[in-house]
Amino acid sequence: MIRARAHGDLSENAEYHAAKERQGYIEGRIQELNGKLASANVIDVSKLSGDKIVFGATVSFVDVDTEEEKRYKIVGEDEADLEQNKISVNSPIARALIGKKEGDTLVIPIPKGSIEVEVLEVEFLV
């Protein structure tokens, strides 16, 4: 902003206005992240156990029709990364899996309709 201010009259200085807008965006993002940090709970996955699918679980399942196997870790929204097989706890797949156990069969809604899957394994990996 100092550099933008050096360009003279601020009322007609596009660089200054762009810098102010960017500053506002960054300050808003900082507030958003501070809010998330204030309400965050750390879940130690190594202390979780059981056969029920919950947040933090790594789940393997098979499509009953195609026999294609998938494996996903259920994580928070900010951690979700499909390339690393991490899906958001709020995704349709995770919402359908939560509460299920190994051996359960369920229908998962997907954009093309739905798929029937069987839960093969529930793990709590670090």
mmCIF file of C-alpha atoms in Angstrom, residues 6-66:
data_model
loop_
_atom_site.group_PDB
_atom_site.id
_atom_site.type_symbol
_atom_site.label_atom_id
_atom_site.label_comp_id
_atom_site.label_asym_id
_atom_site.label_seq_id
_atom_site.Cartn_x
_atom_site.Cartn_y
_atom_site.Cartn_z
ATOM 1 C CA ALA A 6 3.285 6.999 -3.643
ATOM 2 C CA HIS A 7 1.425 7.202 -6.963
ATOM 3 C CA GLY A 8 -0.360 10.361 -5.880
ATOM 4 C CA ASP A 9 -4.075 11.191 -5.488
ATOM 5 C CA LEU A 10 -5.666 8.252 -3.625
ATOM 6 C CA SER A 11 -9.196 8.966 -4.871
ATOM 7 C CA GLU A 12 -8.215 7.994 -8.416
ATOM 8 C CA ASN A 13 -5.427 5.542 -7.633
ATOM 9 C CA ALA A 14 -6.490 2.087 -8.852
ATOM 10 C CA GLU A 15 -3.395 0.411 -7.429
ATOM 11 C CA TYR A 16 -4.171 1.828 -3.969
ATOM 12 C CA HIS A 17 -7.812 0.684 -4.115
ATOM 13 C CA ALA A 18 -6.752 -2.793 -5.243
ATOM 14 C CA ALA A 19 -4.261 -2.991 -2.375
ATOM 15 C CA LYS A 20 -6.955 -1.900 0.119
ATOM 16 C CA GLU A 21 -9.344 -4.525 -1.254
ATOM 17 C CA ARG A 22 -6.656 -7.216 -0.977
ATOM 18 C CA GLN A 23 -5.889 -6.114 2.582
ATOM 19 C CA GLY A 24 -9.573 -6.418 3.493
ATOM 20 C CA TYR A 25 -9.720 -9.907 2.015
ATOM 21 C CA ILE A 26 -6.610 -11.004 3.928
ATOM 22 C CA GLU A 27 -7.909 -9.588 7.215
ATOM 23 C CA GLY A 28 -11.222 -11.389 6.683
ATOM 24 C CA ARG A 29 -9.415 -14.653 5.980
ATOM 25 C CA ILE A 30 -7.319 -14.221 9.145
ATOM 26 C CA GLN A 31 -10.502 -13.783 11.194
ATOM 27 C CA GLU A 32 -12.037 -16.864 9.568
ATOM 28 C CA LEU A 33 -8.965 -18.983 10.342
ATOM 29 C CA ASN A 34 -8.764 -17.673 13.918
ATOM 30 C CA GLY A 35 -12.402 -18.680 14.395
ATOM 31 C CA LYS A 36 -11.686 -22.188 13.125
ATOM 32 C CA LEU A 37 -8.656 -22.493 15.395
ATOM 33 C CA ALA A 38 -10.633 -21.316 18.417
ATOM 34 C CA SER A 39 -13.280 -23.990 17.916
ATOM 35 C CA ALA A 40 -10.998 -26.803 16.723
ATOM 36 C CA ASN A 41 -10.599 -30.034 18.653
ATOM 37 C CA VAL A 42 -7.562 -32.220 18.120
ATOM 38 C CA ILE A 43 -8.501 -35.864 17.680
ATOM 39 C CA ASP A 44 -5.705 -38.347 18.336
ATOM 40 C CA VAL A 45 -6.536 -41.061 15.818
ATOM 41 C CA SER A 46 -4.062 -43.434 17.491
ATOM 42 C CA LYS A 47 -6.353 -43.513 20.551
ATOM 43 C CA LEU A 48 -9.471 -44.388 18.559
ATOM 44 C CA SER A 49 -10.546 -47.977 18.263
ATOM 45 C CA GLY A 50 -13.512 -50.104 17.435
ATOM 46 C CA ASP A 51 -15.140 -51.216 14.257
ATOM 47 C CA LYS A 52 -17.534 -48.291 13.821
ATOM 48 C CA ILE A 53 -16.769 -45.668 11.170
ATOM 49 C CA VAL A 54 -16.206 -42.224 12.704
ATOM 50 C CA PHE A 55 -14.305 -39.039 11.892
ATOM 51 C CA GLY A 56 -10.620 -39.943 11.489
ATOM 52 C CA ALA A 57 -11.230 -43.517 10.344
ATOM 53 C CA THR A 58 -9.662 -44.962 7.225
ATOM 54 C CA VAL A 59 -12.299 -47.034 5.458
ATOM 55 C CA SER A 60 -11.940 -49.651 2.738
ATOM 56 C CA PHE A 61 -15.042 -50.653 0.820
ATOM 57 C CA VAL A 62 -15.966 -52.427 -2.391
ATOM 58 C CA ASP A 63 -18.565 -51.522 -5.010
ATOM 59 C CA VAL A 64 -20.888 -54.540 -4.994
ATOM 60 C CA ASP A 65 -21.597 -54.289 -8.748
ATOM 61 C CA THR A 66 -18.137 -53.551 -10.177
#
